[in-house]
Amino acid sequence: MVSWNELMAEAVDRLVALDVPEPELSARWIARQATGTDASEWLEVADRPATKRQVAAFDRMVERRCAGEPLQYVLGSWGFRSLDLFIDRRVLIPRPETEIIAERALAEADRLTRARPTNRPGTASDVVVVDLGTGSGAIGLSLALERPGTEVWLTDLSDEALQVARANLAGIGRAGGRVRVAGGSWFEALPNELVGRVGVAVANPPYVAAEADLEPQVAGWEPLSALLADADGTAHLIELIDAAPGWLLDDGALVLEMAPDQVEAMVYRARRRFGEVEPVRDLAGRQRGLVGRFPRIGD
C-alpha cells in the first residue's frame, strides 16, 4: 500500500508539470482534507498507508486542482477570521483584505456599543449591522459570532449566494439566532423599519473594472457578477455611499472595500455625505477601503 508521503510526492510532480501555482501547498492541503487531519495531526499520518477510499478522494481533488480549479473550491471550505466557511463557485473566495474590512466593521460596532452603556444582547438596543452583498456571509457572520450585542442582516442579489450564506449561518450555532437573511439589491433588500436604525453598513461590492484583465484562476472560476462593475469599477461604490445616509443612525458608519486606485475619489465623494471619512489600509499598507461616519455635513 502507498503511503501519504508517496501520494503527496506524486501529486506535487503532476501539479508542477501543469504549472499549477504553489504545488506543494496544494498537495498538502488536499492530503489533509482527504485524511481529515489538521496541521499538527498530519505529521502522525504522513508515513502511514492510505486506504482505498482516501486515495480515491485525494485523486479526485488533485484532478480538480490540475484542471486549474482554485484550491479553496477544491477543498470546499476556507478560513475567515474565526470562521471555517463552506464555499463553492457560487461565491467569491474570502481574501485577507476583506478580513481587514471586517475588522473595521467590528471596531465601528464596538464604538456604537460603548455609546450605549445599557446595551444588552437580545434587546432593542443591539447594534444593527447590515452586510450588503454578503456572498458566503463572511463579514456579517464574523460580526454575529464575535459581537453578541449585534443584530445582523445578510443581503445579496444572488439567490445562489444566499444559499451558501444560509449554509454558513447554520454553522455558527446560537449566534445565528441574531442573523436575518434578505434577498435584493443593496439597501433595497432591507425592510423599511430599518430606515434610520442601521448602526454599521458594510460591503465588499463588485469594484473591478468591466474590461479588467483578470487572472485565469479568477476569471474562469469565481462569479464575475460579484467582481465586475462598470467601466472604472466605481458604480456600486457610488451607489452605496449615496444611499447609506438614509439608512444609518445619527452616529452610524459605512465601511467599504475597494481597489487602491479608487480610494481617493471615493473618500472625496463620501466627504459630501459624512462628517468624518478615513481610508482603510490593508496589511501591506495599501489603501483598500474607507469608513464614513455620521453626522453628515450636507448633501
Short mmCIF file of C-alpha atoms in Angstrom, two decimals:
data_model
loop_
_atom_site.label_atom_id
_atom_site.label_comp_id
_atom_site.label_asym_id
_atom_site.label_seq_id
_atom_site.Cartn_x
_atom_site.Cartn_y
_atom_site.Cartn_z
CA MET A 1 0.00 0.00 0.00
CA VAL A 2 1.16 3.52 -0.77
CA SER A 3 1.94 5.99 2.00
CA TRP A 4 0.69 9.55 2.19
CA ASN A 5 4.19 10.92 1.67
CA GLU A 6 4.41 8.96 -1.59
CA LEU A 7 0.99 10.15 -2.71
CA MET A 8 1.99 13.71 -1.89
CA ALA A 9 5.19 13.45 -3.94
CA GLU A 10 3.29 12.09 -6.95
CA ALA A 11 0.69 14.87 -6.69
CA VAL A 12 3.35 17.57 -6.50
CA ASP A 13 5.00 16.20 -9.66
CA ARG A 14 1.67 16.33 -11.51
CA LEU A 15 0.93 19.86 -10.34
CA VAL A 16 4.42 21.09 -11.22
CA ALA A 17 4.17 19.60 -14.71
CA LEU A 18 0.99 21.63 -15.29
CA ASP A 19 2.42 24.86 -13.79
CA VAL A 20 -0.23 24.93 -11.06
CA PRO A 21 0.72 27.64 -8.53
CA GLU A 22 2.10 26.54 -5.15
CA PRO A 23 2.03 22.79 -5.89
CA GLU A 24 3.44 21.69 -2.54
CA LEU A 25 0.92 23.78 -0.62
CA SER A 26 -1.96 22.47 -2.74
CA ALA A 27 -0.92 18.84 -2.30
CA ARG A 28 -0.52 19.25 1.46
CA TRP A 29 -3.92 20.90 1.91
CA ILE A 30 -5.61 18.25 -0.22
CA ALA A 31 -3.90 15.43 1.69
CA ARG A 32 -5.04 16.90 4.98
CA GLN A 33 -8.58 17.21 3.65
CA ALA A 34 -8.57 13.59 2.49
CA THR A 35 -7.27 12.37 5.86
CA GLY A 36 -9.38 14.71 7.98
CA THR A 37 -6.33 16.00 9.84
CA ASP A 38 -5.08 19.44 10.82
CA ALA A 39 -1.50 20.69 10.51
CA SER A 40 -0.34 19.16 13.79
CA GLU A 41 -2.04 15.80 13.21
CA TRP A 42 -0.73 15.47 9.66
CA LEU A 43 2.78 14.55 10.83
CA GLU A 44 1.36 11.50 12.59
CA VAL A 45 -0.22 10.07 9.42
CA ALA A 46 2.24 11.13 6.73
CA ASP A 47 4.12 7.81 6.76
CA ARG A 48 1.02 5.67 7.14
CA PRO A 49 -0.61 3.83 4.23
CA ALA A 50 -3.72 5.41 2.71
CA THR A 51 -6.99 3.50 2.40
CA LYS A 52 -8.62 2.97 -1.00
CA ARG A 53 -11.38 5.41 -0.12
CA GLN A 54 -8.86 8.06 0.93
CA VAL A 55 -6.83 7.56 -2.24
CA ALA A 56 -9.95 7.96 -4.38
CA ALA A 57 -10.92 11.19 -2.60
CA PHE A 58 -7.37 12.51 -2.84
CA ASP A 59 -7.12 11.72 -6.55
CA ARG A 60 -10.44 13.46 -7.30
CA MET A 61 -9.29 16.63 -5.59
CA VAL A 62 -5.88 16.56 -7.25
CA GLU A 63 -7.58 16.19 -10.65
CA ARG A 64 -9.67 19.26 -9.96
CA ARG A 65 -6.62 21.24 -8.91
CA CYS A 66 -4.75 20.09 -12.02
CA ALA A 67 -7.63 21.45 -14.09
CA GLY A 68 -6.99 24.89 -12.59
CA GLU A 69 -9.81 24.98 -10.06
CA PRO A 70 -8.84 27.21 -7.10
CA LEU A 71 -7.66 25.27 -4.07
CA GLN A 72 -10.36 26.81 -1.87
CA TYR A 73 -13.13 25.44 -4.10
CA VAL A 74 -11.44 22.05 -4.30
CA LEU A 75 -11.38 21.86 -0.51
CA GLY A 76 -14.94 23.19 -0.22
CA SER A 77 -14.12 25.43 2.73
CA TRP A 78 -11.78 28.22 3.73
CA GLY A 79 -10.94 30.11 6.88
CA PHE A 80 -12.02 33.69 7.52
CA ARG A 81 -11.15 35.11 10.93
CA SER A 82 -12.61 32.56 13.37
CA LEU A 83 -14.94 31.01 10.78
CA ASP A 84 -14.48 27.89 8.68
CA LEU A 85 -16.66 28.84 5.72
CA PHE A 86 -18.27 26.49 3.23
CA ILE A 87 -17.59 27.90 -0.24
CA ASP A 88 -18.08 26.89 -3.85
CA ARG A 89 -18.28 28.61 -7.23
CA ARG A 90 -21.49 30.46 -6.27
CA VAL A 91 -19.47 32.87 -4.10
CA LEU A 92 -16.13 34.65 -4.07
CA ILE A 93 -13.19 33.12 -2.25
CA PRO A 94 -12.66 35.01 1.06
CA ARG A 95 -9.50 37.13 0.92
CA PRO A 96 -7.19 38.66 3.55
CA GLU A 97 -8.07 42.24 2.58
CA THR A 98 -11.71 41.53 3.36
CA GLU A 99 -10.69 40.43 6.86
CA ILE A 100 -9.38 43.98 7.34
CA ILE A 101 -12.77 45.36 6.31
CA ALA A 102 -14.46 43.03 8.80
CA GLU A 103 -12.04 44.25 11.48
CA ARG A 104 -13.04 47.86 10.83
CA ALA A 105 -16.74 46.98 10.90
CA LEU A 106 -16.19 45.27 14.26
CA ALA A 107 -14.46 48.41 15.54
CA GLU A 108 -17.42 50.55 14.47
CA ALA A 109 -19.86 48.19 16.17
CA ASP A 110 -17.76 48.42 19.33
CA ARG A 111 -17.81 52.23 19.14
CA LEU A 112 -21.59 52.25 18.96
CA THR A 113 -21.90 49.71 21.78
CA ARG A 114 -19.72 51.85 24.05
CA ALA A 115 -22.03 54.79 23.34
CA ARG A 116 -24.93 52.71 24.66
CA PRO A 117 -23.91 51.65 28.18
CA THR A 118 -27.25 49.99 28.87
CA ASN A 119 -26.92 47.76 25.83
CA ARG A 120 -27.81 44.12 26.49
CA PRO A 121 -27.84 41.26 23.95
CA GLY A 122 -31.33 40.42 22.77
CA THR A 123 -32.77 43.87 23.38
CA ALA A 124 -33.77 46.65 21.01
CA SER A 125 -30.54 48.43 21.86
CA ASP A 126 -28.47 45.85 19.95
CA VAL A 127 -26.36 47.44 17.21
CA VAL A 128 -27.86 46.69 13.80
CA VAL A 129 -25.23 45.60 11.28
CA VAL A 130 -26.02 45.01 7.60
CA ASP A 131 -23.63 43.06 5.38
CA LEU A 132 -24.65 44.12 1.89
CA GLY A 133 -23.78 41.71 -0.93
CA THR A 134 -22.78 39.15 1.66
CA GLY A 135 -21.72 36.29 -0.63
CA SER A 136 -20.59 33.47 1.67
CA GLY A 137 -21.61 35.55 4.71
CA ALA A 138 -18.01 36.02 5.81
CA ILE A 139 -18.23 39.58 7.13
CA GLY A 140 -21.70 39.51 8.64
CA LEU A 141 -21.31 36.12 10.29
CA SER A 142 -17.98 37.20 11.79
CA LEU A 143 -19.74 40.15 13.40
CA ALA A 144 -22.58 37.99 14.69
CA LEU A 145 -20.18 35.42 16.15
CA GLU A 146 -17.66 37.85 17.63
CA ARG A 147 -20.07 40.53 18.89
CA PRO A 148 -23.09 39.20 20.84
CA GLY A 149 -24.56 42.72 21.03
CA THR A 150 -25.39 42.87 17.32
CA GLU A 151 -28.41 42.21 15.15
CA VAL A 152 -27.03 41.21 11.75
CA TRP A 153 -28.65 41.27 8.32
CA LEU A 154 -27.12 39.44 5.36
CA THR A 155 -28.28 40.60 1.93
CA ASP A 156 -27.44 39.59 -1.62
CA LEU A 157 -29.00 39.94 -5.05
CA SER A 158 -27.91 36.38 -5.90
CA ASP A 159 -30.18 33.62 -4.64
CA GLU A 160 -27.32 31.16 -5.13
CA ALA A 161 -25.03 33.22 -2.92
CA LEU A 162 -27.70 33.37 -0.23
CA GLN A 163 -27.92 29.57 -0.29
CA VAL A 164 -24.23 29.45 0.62
CA ALA A 165 -24.65 32.16 3.27
CA ARG A 166 -27.52 30.23 4.85
CA ALA A 167 -25.40 27.08 4.97
CA ASN A 168 -22.68 29.02 6.79
CA LEU A 169 -25.25 30.63 9.07
CA ALA A 170 -26.31 27.16 10.20
CA GLY A 171 -22.73 26.55 11.30
CA ILE A 172 -22.36 29.37 13.83
CA GLY A 173 -24.68 27.95 16.46
CA ARG A 174 -26.61 30.16 18.86
CA ALA A 175 -25.17 33.35 17.36
CA GLY A 176 -27.21 32.57 14.25
CA GLY A 177 -30.36 33.45 16.14
CA ARG A 178 -29.46 37.13 15.75
CA VAL A 179 -28.97 36.92 11.98
CA ARG A 180 -31.53 37.60 9.24
CA VAL A 181 -31.15 36.91 5.53
CA ALA A 182 -32.79 39.00 2.79
CA GLY A 183 -32.61 38.95 -1.00
CA GLY A 184 -32.30 42.10 -3.05
CA SER A 185 -30.01 44.82 -4.29
CA TRP A 186 -28.02 46.58 -1.57
CA PHE A 187 -30.21 48.57 0.85
CA GLU A 188 -33.36 47.72 -1.14
CA ALA A 189 -33.23 44.24 0.37
CA LEU A 190 -33.83 45.61 3.88
CA PRO A 191 -37.26 46.16 5.48
CA ASN A 192 -38.43 49.76 5.80
CA GLU A 193 -38.38 49.58 9.59
CA LEU A 194 -34.57 49.63 9.44
CA VAL A 195 -34.51 53.11 7.88
CA GLY A 196 -32.50 55.28 10.27
CA ARG A 197 -31.71 52.32 12.56
CA VAL A 198 -28.61 50.79 10.93
CA GLY A 199 -25.51 51.17 13.06
CA VAL A 200 -22.96 49.71 10.65
CA ALA A 201 -23.38 49.08 6.93
CA VAL A 202 -20.50 47.08 5.48
CA ALA A 203 -19.92 45.83 1.95
CA ASN A 204 -17.36 44.27 -0.35
CA PRO A 205 -19.17 45.15 -3.60
CA PRO A 206 -18.06 44.42 -7.17
CA TYR A 207 -15.39 47.03 -7.87
CA VAL A 208 -13.27 45.59 -10.68
CA ALA A 209 -13.47 47.50 -13.97
CA ALA A 210 -15.54 45.61 -16.54
CA GLU A 211 -12.67 45.38 -19.01
CA ALA A 212 -10.04 44.39 -16.45
CA ASP A 213 -7.59 41.61 -17.35
CA LEU A 214 -8.30 39.06 -14.63
CA GLU A 215 -6.08 36.10 -13.78
CA PRO A 216 -7.37 32.87 -15.37
CA GLN A 217 -7.87 31.28 -11.94
CA VAL A 218 -10.23 34.15 -11.09
CA ALA A 219 -11.94 34.75 -14.43
CA GLY A 220 -12.54 31.07 -15.12
CA TRP A 221 -13.91 30.07 -11.74
CA GLU A 222 -15.21 32.86 -9.49
CA PRO A 223 -18.62 34.52 -10.09
CA LEU A 224 -17.93 37.54 -12.29
CA SER A 225 -21.13 39.26 -11.14
CA ALA A 226 -19.54 39.56 -7.68
CA LEU A 227 -16.34 41.04 -9.13
CA LEU A 228 -17.05 43.25 -12.13
CA ALA A 229 -18.75 46.65 -12.11
CA ASP A 230 -18.82 49.42 -14.72
CA ALA A 231 -16.04 50.89 -16.85
CA ASP A 232 -13.99 52.14 -13.89
CA GLY A 233 -15.45 49.80 -11.27
CA THR A 234 -16.97 52.50 -9.05
CA ALA A 235 -20.70 52.32 -9.87
CA HIS A 236 -21.69 50.18 -6.88
CA LEU A 237 -19.37 52.08 -4.55
CA ILE A 238 -21.02 55.35 -5.51
CA GLU A 239 -24.50 53.85 -5.09
CA LEU A 240 -23.68 52.63 -1.58
CA ILE A 241 -22.06 55.89 -0.49
CA ASP A 242 -25.03 57.90 -1.72
CA ALA A 243 -27.71 55.59 -0.28
CA ALA A 244 -26.18 54.90 3.15
CA PRO A 245 -27.14 58.22 4.85
CA GLY A 246 -30.82 57.41 4.52
CA TRP A 247 -30.41 54.17 6.49
CA LEU A 248 -27.81 54.92 9.15
CA LEU A 249 -28.19 56.06 12.75
CA ASP A 250 -27.05 59.58 13.51
CA ASP A 251 -23.74 58.10 14.73
CA GLY A 252 -23.68 55.14 12.33
CA ALA A 253 -20.94 54.17 9.88
CA LEU A 254 -20.42 52.84 6.37
CA VAL A 255 -17.45 50.52 5.78
CA LEU A 256 -16.49 49.70 2.18
CA GLU A 257 -13.81 47.64 0.44
CA MET A 258 -12.45 48.86 -2.90
CA ALA A 259 -9.36 48.90 -5.10
CA PRO A 260 -6.39 51.05 -4.06
CA ASP A 261 -6.75 53.35 -7.07
CA GLN A 262 -10.41 54.06 -6.21
CA VAL A 263 -9.94 55.17 -2.62
CA GLU A 264 -9.05 58.81 -3.19
CA ALA A 265 -12.08 59.54 -5.38
CA MET A 266 -14.47 57.61 -3.13
CA VAL A 267 -13.19 59.34 0.02
CA TYR A 268 -13.77 62.67 -1.71
CA ARG A 269 -17.35 61.67 -2.58
CA ALA A 270 -18.03 60.27 0.90
CA ARG A 271 -16.99 63.58 2.49
CA ARG A 272 -20.06 65.13 0.89
CA ARG A 273 -22.23 62.69 2.85
CA PHE A 274 -20.43 62.08 6.14
CA GLY A 275 -18.90 64.22 8.85
CA GLU A 276 -15.80 62.04 9.12
CA VAL A 277 -14.21 59.83 6.46
CA GLU A 278 -10.97 57.88 6.65
CA PRO A 279 -9.27 55.43 4.30
CA VAL A 280 -8.63 51.85 5.36
CA ARG A 281 -5.22 50.27 4.74
CA ASP A 282 -4.50 46.58 4.24
CA LEU A 283 -1.66 44.58 5.79
CA ALA A 284 0.69 45.74 3.02
CA GLY A 285 -0.06 49.39 3.82
CA ARG A 286 -2.12 49.97 0.66
CA GLN A 287 -5.40 51.86 0.83
CA ARG A 288 -8.17 49.27 0.35
CA GLY A 289 -11.36 50.89 1.62
CA LEU A 290 -12.99 53.62 3.64
CA VAL A 291 -15.01 54.27 6.76
CA GLY A 292 -17.59 57.06 6.68
CA ARG A 293 -19.19 58.19 9.94
CA PHE A 294 -22.09 60.47 10.73
CA PRO A 295 -23.02 63.20 11.35
CA ARG A 296 -23.08 64.12 7.71
CA ILE A 297 -22.21 67.63 6.68
CA GLY A 298 -24.65 68.09 3.82
CA ASP A 299 -25.70 66.55 0.52
#
